[in-house]
Tab-separated table of C-alpha atoms and ligand atoms in Angstrom:
chain	number	residue	atom	x	y	z
A	1	MET	CA	-0.067	0.096	0.024
A	2	LYS	CA	1.263	3.292	-1.163
A	3	VAL	CA	1.486	6.316	1.253
A	4	ILE	CA	-0.953	8.232	-1.135
A	5	SER	CA	-3.584	5.547	-0.545
A	6	LEU	CA	-3.300	5.955	3.063
A	7	ASN	CA	-4.734	9.508	2.574
A	8	PHE	CA	-8.088	7.958	1.325
A	9	LEU	CA	-8.594	5.222	3.872
A	10	THR	CA	-10.236	5.294	7.211
A	11	CYS	CA	-11.753	2.892	9.735
A	12	ALA	CA	-14.412	0.489	8.508
A	13	VAL	CA	-16.242	0.534	11.600
A	14	LYS	CA	-19.566	2.305	11.061
A	15	SER	CA	-19.548	4.165	14.207
A	16	CYS	CA	-15.925	5.501	13.484
A	17	LYS	CA	-17.017	7.208	10.105
A	18	SER	CA	-18.284	10.372	11.966
A	19	SER	CA	-15.287	10.552	14.220
A	20	GLY	CA	-12.368	12.770	13.376
A	21	ALA	CA	-10.130	10.485	15.325
A	22	ALA	CA	-10.524	7.669	12.785
A	23	PHE	CA	-8.635	9.576	10.145
A	24	PRO	CA	-6.030	9.132	9.200
A	25	LEU	CA	-5.192	5.638	10.288
A	26	HIS	CA	-1.832	5.415	11.959
A	27	PRO	CA	0.899	2.935	10.621
A	28	LYS	CA	2.476	0.699	13.184
A	29	ASP	CA	5.483	-1.666	12.903
A	30	ALA	CA	5.507	-0.541	9.207
A	31	GLU	CA	8.076	-2.224	6.823
A	32	LEU	CA	8.563	0.192	3.948
A	33	VAL	CA	9.688	-0.653	0.394
A	34	GLN	CA	10.936	1.994	-2.026
A	35	ASP	CA	10.023	1.421	-5.737
A	36	ASP	CA	11.611	3.145	-8.671
A	37	ILE	CA	8.696	4.744	-10.410
A	38	GLU	CA	8.803	7.369	-13.237
A	39	LEU	CA	7.504	10.724	-12.204
A	40	ASN	CA	4.242	11.602	-13.918
A	41	ALA	CA	4.270	15.311	-12.940
A	42	GLN	CA	0.789	16.257	-14.527
A	43	MET	CA	-0.853	13.418	-12.668
A	44	LEU	CA	0.807	14.287	-9.316
A	45	LEU	CA	0.122	17.959	-9.512
A	46	ASN	CA	-3.648	17.153	-10.179
A	47	ILE	CA	-3.627	14.524	-7.172
A	48	LEU	CA	-2.008	16.910	-4.647
A	49	PRO	CA	-5.076	19.250	-4.027
A	50	ARG	CA	-7.155	16.082	-3.389
A	51	LEU	CA	-5.136	15.095	-0.433
A	52	ASP	CA	-5.966	15.913	3.176
A	53	TRP	CA	-2.562	17.734	3.754
A	54	ALA	CA	-2.677	17.741	7.531
A	55	ALA	CA	-3.260	13.871	7.374
A	56	LEU	CA	-0.391	13.436	5.127
A	57	ARG	CA	1.844	15.402	7.394
A	58	THR	CA	1.015	13.298	10.272
A	59	ASN	CA	1.601	9.976	8.400
A	60	ALA	CA	4.948	11.253	6.909
A	61	THR	CA	6.259	12.061	10.046
A	62	GLU	CA	5.021	8.621	11.498
A	63	LEU	CA	6.842	6.747	8.781
A	64	GLY	CA	10.027	8.575	9.463
A	65	PHE	CA	10.081	11.193	6.649
A	66	PRO	CA	11.215	14.675	7.131
A	67	GLU	CA	8.440	17.196	8.329
A	68	LEU	CA	6.388	18.440	5.451
A	69	PRO	CA	5.541	22.197	5.227
A	70	ALA	CA	2.510	23.340	7.087
A	71	GLU	CA	0.595	24.036	3.852
A	72	LEU	CA	0.564	22.211	0.581
A	73	PRO	CA	2.961	24.188	-1.875
A	74	THR	CA	1.366	25.870	-4.700
A	75	ARG	CA	1.067	24.282	-8.134
A	76	GLU	CA	3.501	27.205	-9.409
A	77	ALA	CA	5.811	26.565	-6.645
A	78	LEU	CA	6.277	22.904	-7.350
A	79	GLU	CA	6.290	23.472	-11.115
A	80	ALA	CA	9.399	25.740	-10.564
A	81	ASP	CA	11.110	23.271	-8.020
A	82	GLU	CA	11.505	19.873	-9.459
A	83	LYS	CA	13.210	18.643	-6.227
A	84	LYS	CA	10.148	19.414	-4.175
A	85	LEU	CA	7.811	17.581	-6.530
A	86	LYS	CA	10.291	14.534	-6.730
A	87	ASP	CA	10.440	14.346	-2.958
A	88	LEU	CA	6.569	14.317	-2.709
A	89	HIS	CA	6.552	11.559	-5.520
A	90	HIS	CA	9.097	9.658	-3.540
A	91	LEU	CA	6.829	9.754	-0.408
A	92	LEU	CA	3.578	9.288	-1.949
A	93	VAL	CA	4.057	6.996	-5.039
A	94	GLU	CA	7.402	5.206	-4.504
A	95	THR	CA	6.993	4.278	-0.897
A	96	GLN	CA	4.844	1.377	0.087
A	97	ILE	CA	3.952	-0.227	3.299
A	98	MET	CA	4.600	-3.974	2.727
A	99	GLU	CA	3.940	-5.269	6.197
A	100	GLY	CA	2.599	-3.827	9.370
A	101	LYS	CA	-0.519	-2.407	10.830
A	102	LEU	CA	-2.888	0.515	10.512
A	103	VAL	CA	-4.431	1.593	13.806
A	104	CYS	CA	-7.698	3.467	14.328
A	105	ARG	CA	-7.353	6.018	17.226
A	106	ASN	CA	-11.166	6.062	17.669
A	107	CYS	CA	-11.964	2.446	18.296
A	108	GLY	CA	-8.363	0.995	18.676
A	109	HIS	CA	-8.791	-1.705	15.993
A	110	GLU	CA	-5.637	-2.702	14.176
A	111	TYR	CA	-5.894	-3.615	10.550
A	112	ALA	CA	-3.139	-5.969	9.324
A	113	ILE	CA	-1.048	-5.248	6.143
A	114	ARG	CA	0.485	-8.259	4.567
A	115	GLU	CA	2.471	-8.238	1.222
A	116	GLY	CA	1.204	-4.770	0.682
A	117	ILE	CA	-2.462	-5.466	1.049
A	118	ALA	CA	-4.430	-4.140	3.975
A	119	ASN	CA	-7.329	-6.332	5.142
A	120	PHE	CA	-10.315	-4.169	6.390
A	121	LEU	CA	-12.626	-7.119	7.073
A	122	LEU	CA	-14.100	-6.555	10.580
A	123	PRO	CA	-14.365	-9.258	13.264
A	124	SER	CA	-18.003	-9.840	13.912
A	125	HIS	CA	-18.206	-7.837	17.312
A	126	LEU	CA	-17.213	-4.691	15.246
A	127	VAL	CA	-19.616	-5.103	12.335
B	1	MET	CA	-27.004	-28.442	-15.052
B	2	THR	CA	-29.273	-25.320	-14.938
B	3	ALA	CA	-29.547	-22.324	-12.637
B	4	GLY	CA	-31.704	-22.894	-9.646
B	5	THR	CA	-34.126	-20.466	-8.189
B	6	ALA	CA	-32.527	-19.125	-4.813
B	7	GLU	CA	-34.587	-19.343	-1.562
B	8	THR	CA	-33.763	-15.834	-0.055
B	9	SER	CA	-35.736	-13.232	1.872
B	10	SER	CA	-39.075	-15.399	1.445
B	11	SER	CA	-37.837	-17.451	4.500
B	12	SER	CA	-38.319	-16.122	7.872
B	13	SER	CA	-35.058	-17.466	9.276
B	14	PHE	CA	-33.085	-16.071	6.467
B	15	ASP	CA	-29.851	-14.668	7.563
B	16	PRO	CA	-28.365	-12.685	4.443
B	17	GLU	CA	-24.861	-12.482	5.862
B	18	THR	CA	-24.586	-16.155	6.396
B	19	TYR	CA	-26.218	-16.796	3.139
B	20	GLU	CA	-23.848	-14.557	1.079
B	21	SER	CA	-20.840	-16.053	2.963
B	22	THR	CA	-21.873	-19.377	1.718
B	23	HIS	CA	-23.259	-18.655	-1.747
B	24	VAL	CA	-20.911	-15.823	-2.698
B	25	HIS	CA	-17.719	-15.271	-0.536
B	26	SER	CA	-16.755	-18.949	-0.231
B	27	VAL	CA	-17.359	-19.562	-3.716
B	28	TYR	CA	-15.269	-16.702	-4.889
B	29	GLU	CA	-12.483	-17.772	-2.649
B	30	ALA	CA	-12.491	-21.187	-3.952
B	31	ILE	CA	-12.788	-20.488	-7.697
B	32	ALA	CA	-10.595	-17.300	-7.637
B	33	PRO	CA	-7.779	-18.573	-10.020
B	34	HIS	CA	-10.196	-20.240	-12.351
B	35	PHE	CA	-12.634	-17.331	-12.326
B	36	SER	CA	-9.715	-14.879	-12.881
B	37	SER	CA	-8.268	-16.838	-15.923
B	38	THR	CA	-11.635	-16.188	-17.578
B	39	ARG	CA	-11.884	-12.531	-17.013
B	40	HIS	CA	-9.527	-10.515	-18.980
B	41	LYS	CA	-11.349	-8.113	-21.323
B	42	PRO	CA	-12.658	-4.912	-19.769
B	43	TRP	CA	-16.202	-4.094	-20.782
B	44	PRO	CA	-16.153	-1.325	-23.427
B	45	LEU	CA	-18.583	1.054	-21.477
B	46	VAL	CA	-16.467	0.670	-18.240
B	47	ALA	CA	-13.295	1.214	-20.209
B	48	ASP	CA	-14.806	4.301	-21.874
B	49	PHE	CA	-15.865	5.736	-18.461
B	50	LEU	CA	-12.374	5.189	-17.077
B	51	ALA	CA	-10.737	6.790	-20.179
B	52	SER	CA	-13.231	9.849	-19.914
B	53	LEU	CA	-11.792	10.968	-16.464
B	54	PRO	CA	-8.969	13.693	-16.403
B	55	PRO	CA	-5.336	12.551	-15.261
B	56	GLY	CA	-5.020	12.531	-11.465
B	57	SER	CA	-8.551	11.654	-10.777
B	58	VAL	CA	-8.802	9.504	-7.578
B	59	GLY	CA	-11.212	6.602	-7.669
B	60	LEU	CA	-12.326	3.405	-6.105
B	61	ASP	CA	-13.155	0.052	-7.737
B	62	VAL	CA	-15.658	-1.501	-5.240
B	63	GLY	CA	-15.646	-5.321	-5.761
B	64	CYS	CA	-12.586	-5.201	-7.950
B	65	GLY	CA	-12.589	-9.070	-8.487
B	66	ASN	CA	-9.296	-9.976	-10.293
B	67	GLY	CA	-8.484	-6.232	-10.872
B	68	LYS	CA	-9.070	-6.071	-14.726
B	69	TYR	CA	-10.064	-2.482	-14.536
B	70	LEU	CA	-7.276	-1.153	-12.354
B	71	ALA	CA	-4.686	-0.591	-14.933
B	72	VAL	CA	-7.000	0.479	-17.762
B	73	ASN	CA	-6.098	4.101	-17.507
B	74	PRO	CA	-2.679	4.425	-15.843
B	75	SER	CA	-3.025	8.279	-15.145
B	76	LEU	CA	-5.739	7.645	-12.533
B	77	TRP	CA	-5.122	6.726	-9.003
B	78	LEU	CA	-7.541	3.839	-8.753
B	79	MET	CA	-7.707	1.787	-5.527
B	80	GLY	CA	-9.505	-1.601	-5.667
B	81	SER	CA	-11.200	-3.587	-2.874
B	82	ASP	CA	-12.829	-6.921	-2.823
B	83	ARG	CA	-14.427	-9.267	-0.270
B	84	SER	CA	-12.174	-12.196	-1.545
B	85	ALA	CA	-8.674	-12.079	-0.366
B	86	ASN	CA	-7.725	-14.639	-3.197
B	87	LEU	CA	-9.058	-12.398	-5.784
B	88	VAL	CA	-7.311	-9.258	-4.277
B	89	SER	CA	-3.909	-11.020	-4.388
B	90	LEU	CA	-4.651	-11.648	-8.069
B	91	ALA	CA	-5.685	-8.074	-8.542
B	92	ARG	CA	-2.661	-6.713	-7.070
B	93	GLU	CA	-0.385	-7.963	-10.008
B	94	ASN	CA	-3.132	-7.812	-12.925
B	95	ASP	CA	-1.871	-5.506	-15.648
B	96	GLY	CA	-5.309	-5.745	-17.432
B	97	ARG	CA	-3.897	-7.866	-20.173
B	98	GLY	CA	-3.774	-11.125	-18.030
B	99	ARG	CA	0.027	-10.511	-17.325
B	100	ARG	CA	1.795	-9.182	-14.302
B	101	ARG	CA	1.697	-5.471	-13.981
B	102	GLN	CA	5.094	-3.707	-13.578
B	103	ARG	CA	3.786	-1.205	-11.039
B	104	LEU	CA	1.692	-3.059	-8.637
B	105	ASN	CA	-2.086	-2.089	-8.229
B	106	GLU	CA	-3.442	-0.748	-4.978
B	107	VAL	CA	-5.872	-3.060	-3.419
B	108	THR	CA	-7.331	-3.934	-0.128
B	109	VAL	CA	-9.612	-6.704	1.276
B	110	ALA	CA	-12.925	-4.954	2.356
B	111	ASP	CA	-16.651	-5.461	2.413
B	112	SER	CA	-18.716	-3.414	0.268
B	113	LEU	CA	-21.092	-2.720	3.224
B	114	ALA	CA	-18.133	-1.778	5.411
B	115	LEU	CA	-15.888	0.286	3.106
B	116	PRO	CA	-12.782	1.830	4.499
B	117	TYR	CA	-12.677	5.082	2.547
B	118	ARG	CA	-12.699	8.639	3.661
B	119	ALA	CA	-15.992	10.065	2.889
B	120	SER	CA	-16.510	12.664	0.147
B	121	SER	CA	-12.877	11.999	-1.183
B	122	ALA	CA	-13.252	10.183	-4.523
B	123	ASP	CA	-13.710	11.771	-7.911
B	124	PHE	CA	-15.076	8.543	-9.230
B	125	ALA	CA	-15.949	4.925	-8.377
B	126	ILE	CA	-16.851	1.800	-10.381
B	127	SER	CA	-18.708	-1.268	-8.976
B	128	ILE	CA	-19.055	-3.826	-11.844
B	129	ALA	CA	-20.984	-7.042	-11.303
B	130	VAL	CA	-21.043	-6.604	-7.498
B	131	LEU	CA	-24.280	-5.481	-6.147
B	132	HIS	CA	-26.322	-8.323	-7.596
B	133	HIS	CA	-24.362	-10.603	-5.216
B	134	LEU	CA	-26.154	-8.991	-2.186
B	135	SER	CA	-29.329	-11.131	-1.089
B	136	THR	CA	-31.763	-8.308	0.063
B	137	ARG	CA	-32.987	-5.090	-1.343
B	138	SER	CA	-32.037	-3.095	1.779
B	139	ARG	CA	-28.452	-4.426	1.526
B	140	ARG	CA	-28.156	-3.623	-2.156
B	141	ARG	CA	-29.423	-0.138	-1.516
B	142	ALA	CA	-26.978	0.214	1.608
B	143	ALA	CA	-24.106	-0.720	-0.740
B	144	VAL	CA	-25.057	1.839	-3.272
B	145	ARG	CA	-25.205	4.464	-0.557
B	146	ALA	CA	-21.907	3.330	0.973
B	147	ILE	CA	-20.375	3.861	-2.672
B	148	LEU	CA	-21.963	7.351	-3.144
B	149	ASP	CA	-20.822	8.427	0.270
B	150	CYS	CA	-17.215	8.101	-0.902
B	151	LEU	CA	-17.866	10.374	-3.793
B	152	ARG	CA	-16.804	14.185	-3.819
B	153	PRO	CA	-19.898	16.633	-3.505
B	154	GLY	CA	-19.984	19.219	-6.316
B	155	SER	CA	-19.234	22.920	-5.801
B	156	GLY	CA	-20.084	26.078	-7.681
B	157	GLU	CA	-23.372	27.795	-8.692
B	158	ASP	CA	-25.072	24.618	-9.930
B	159	GLY	CA	-23.432	22.353	-7.416
B	160	ARG	CA	-22.034	20.155	-10.170
B	161	ASN	CA	-18.447	21.374	-10.547
B	162	GLY	CA	-15.996	18.553	-9.719
B	163	GLU	CA	-18.846	16.292	-8.642
B	164	GLY	CA	-17.878	12.632	-8.106
B	165	LYS	CA	-19.457	10.019	-10.357
B	166	ALA	CA	-19.993	6.304	-9.799
B	167	MET	CA	-20.606	3.791	-12.509
B	168	LEU	CA	-22.700	0.678	-11.446
B	169	TYR	CA	-23.234	-2.556	-13.384
B	170	VAL	CA	-25.507	-5.228	-12.425
B	171	TRP	CA	-26.827	-8.495	-14.076
B	172	ALA	CA	-30.164	-8.134	-15.869
B	173	LEU	CA	-33.200	-10.243	-15.614
B	174	GLU	CA	-33.942	-9.647	-19.167
B	175	GLN	CA	-31.518	-11.789	-20.814
B	176	GLY	CA	-33.616	-13.258	-23.750
B	177	SER	CA	-30.764	-13.563	-26.098
B	178	SER	CA	-28.352	-15.266	-23.810
B	179	ARG	CA	-27.729	-18.918	-23.380
B	180	ARG	CA	-29.146	-18.670	-19.969
B	181	GLY	CA	-32.563	-17.609	-21.500
B	182	TRP	CA	-33.896	-15.775	-18.484
B	183	ASP	CA	-36.623	-13.226	-19.340
B	184	GLU	CA	-38.948	-11.003	-17.334
B	185	ASP	CA	-40.949	-14.059	-16.088
B	186	ALA	CA	-37.987	-15.781	-14.342
B	187	SER	CA	-37.333	-15.609	-10.670
B	188	GLN	CA	-35.036	-12.641	-9.872
B	189	ASP	CA	-33.086	-14.705	-7.286
B	190	GLN	CA	-30.954	-17.345	-8.801
B	191	LEU	CA	-28.237	-19.759	-7.856
B	192	VAL	CA	-25.797	-19.873	-10.944
B	193	PRO	CA	-23.462	-22.752	-11.426
B	194	TRP	CA	-19.771	-22.566	-11.857
B	195	VAL	CA	-18.008	-25.833	-12.566
B	196	THR	CA	-14.206	-26.385	-11.926
B	197	LYS	CA	-12.790	-29.369	-13.694
B	198	ALA	CA	-10.912	-31.644	-11.236
B	199	GLY	CA	-7.126	-31.260	-11.380
B	200	THR	CA	-6.735	-29.228	-14.375
B	201	GLY	CA	-7.435	-25.957	-12.969
B	202	LYS	CA	-9.811	-25.425	-16.160
B	203	THR	CA	-13.383	-24.406	-16.078
B	204	HIS	CA	-16.344	-25.737	-18.186
B	205	LYS	CA	-18.621	-23.130	-19.773
B	206	GLU	CA	-21.827	-23.067	-17.639
B	207	SER	CA	-23.507	-24.714	-20.800
B	208	ASP	CA	-21.061	-27.388	-21.139
B	209	SER	CA	-22.640	-30.643	-20.961
B	210	ARG	CA	-19.668	-32.859	-20.236
B	211	LYS	CA	-19.452	-33.331	-16.582
B	212	PRO	CA	-16.954	-36.018	-15.362
B	213	GLU	CA	-17.703	-37.480	-11.751
B	214	ASN	CA	-14.811	-35.522	-9.977
B	215	ASP	CA	-15.680	-32.026	-11.189
B	216	THR	CA	-16.898	-29.642	-8.573
B	217	THR	CA	-20.004	-27.410	-9.183
B	218	TRP	CA	-20.203	-24.154	-7.143
B	219	HIS	CA	-23.355	-22.076	-7.079
B	220	ARG	CA	-23.101	-18.313	-6.837
B	221	TYR	CA	-26.164	-16.347	-5.657
B	222	TYR	CA	-27.391	-13.560	-8.050
B	223	HIS	CA	-30.054	-10.965	-7.792
B	224	LEU	CA	-31.139	-10.368	-11.427
B	225	TYR	CA	-32.364	-6.558	-11.692
B	226	ARG	CA	-35.262	-5.974	-13.799
B	227	LYS	CA	-35.656	-2.934	-15.897
B	228	GLY	CA	-35.587	0.379	-13.879
B	229	GLU	CA	-34.740	-1.360	-10.568
B	230	LEU	CA	-30.980	-0.150	-10.380
B	231	GLU	CA	-32.199	3.481	-11.082
B	232	GLU	CA	-34.863	3.068	-8.175
B	233	ASP	CA	-32.314	1.854	-5.811
B	234	VAL	CA	-29.975	4.719	-6.440
B	235	GLN	CA	-32.820	7.217	-6.210
B	236	ALA	CA	-34.095	5.585	-3.030
B	237	VAL	CA	-30.888	6.364	-1.133
B	238	GLY	CA	-30.686	9.889	-2.233
B	239	GLY	CA	-28.489	9.455	-5.317
B	240	VAL	CA	-28.880	11.085	-8.922
B	241	VAL	CA	-28.840	9.031	-11.967
B	242	LEU	CA	-27.099	10.935	-14.859
B	243	HIS	CA	-27.267	8.192	-17.452
B	244	SER	CA	-28.294	4.729	-17.493
B	245	GLY	CA	-28.912	1.846	-20.032
B	246	TYR	CA	-28.628	-1.896	-20.828
B	247	GLU	CA	-25.637	-3.492	-22.320
B	248	LYS	CA	-25.248	-7.183	-23.106
B	249	ASP	CA	-27.364	-8.712	-20.361
B	250	ASN	CA	-26.585	-6.076	-17.922
B	251	TRP	CA	-28.161	-2.784	-16.533
B	252	TRP	CA	-25.797	0.147	-15.831
B	253	ALA	CA	-26.050	3.479	-14.249
B	254	ILE	CA	-23.772	6.499	-13.841
B	255	CYS	CA	-24.768	8.349	-10.807
B	256	THR	CA	-23.722	11.052	-8.177
B	257	ARG	CA	-24.157	11.241	-4.422
B	258	GLY	CA	-26.982	13.856	-4.630
B	259	LEU	CA	-27.545	16.416	-2.020
B	260	GLU	CA	-26.770	15.818	1.614
B	261	MET	CA	-29.309	13.589	3.283
C	301	LIG	ZN1	-12.117	2.594	14.243
């Protein structure tokens, strides 16, 4: 699972959906793998405004990445600074969590990630 | 070997979750590699829908099966989910041409009635041949709403700017021209056989009359939608149907989340 996808995932428990504490999920014991993927600048620039930037900052720090700026840099700033865009590409698209857990801070449930695939099926007492 | 009418909601002791576990989930877990090997070609209307989206659109494939749509348009960020862990493993590597994809697909194991996605965050969603596996109308409608909840609401004067869209595809009751021969008078709840040939990993077509002793026949539950039913279900949960139609034994609809309920 790529870091970018983490930005669109939340707890599957119904009563957590309305809780601010359920997003983002927090990686735990995460084993990261870095892939070499060609940068698609147009695609990335279009995706960036769709991210919840505060959640991304939280997850990036949790995964051991350098702290991101408080605000999403503007499109112009990123177009003018290829290094900045490449760093984001590296974090969002090239980094994946292969093994570990995703923890919901509202209900405490931990979702396992194995071979890059998170399992969101709920035990019967949480359905 | 013919399809059998399924006994579903008519029985008072009917438990839809147990029923679907037996007649949908377990079957797909068991037949996943065989099923996947017969499912390569994207349906043209779905491929057109995916091709029409701007680069960088973020979307979901709810019930992605073997993942045949995940790589159709590589400039989308498309995340797949399915109830079957075995299908999800296959979907992770599917490049859409039956080969292993260079960049692995983004997939999770999830139930369509308990989706793990941030609300109002997706530009688009597809759910192809999934809703018809839910065994009560209230569950089918809840699944539609769960998908619509993931879509971005529109903005701007008419409320349509950047509005997320979902494409839904379900099996039709009206299949007069298919080999299954169902029509408007057939039962809408059916158990449809899938035969895996012992030892070879190959499947018979459903109409194949050869059936050696040691083949295994699985029965998948389907709810066959009659004309207009899919649109009714979308509207019943507050969604708005933009376009809908019939294509090769299936009903389809493209819809938006509608105004907040
Ligand atoms: Zn939770």
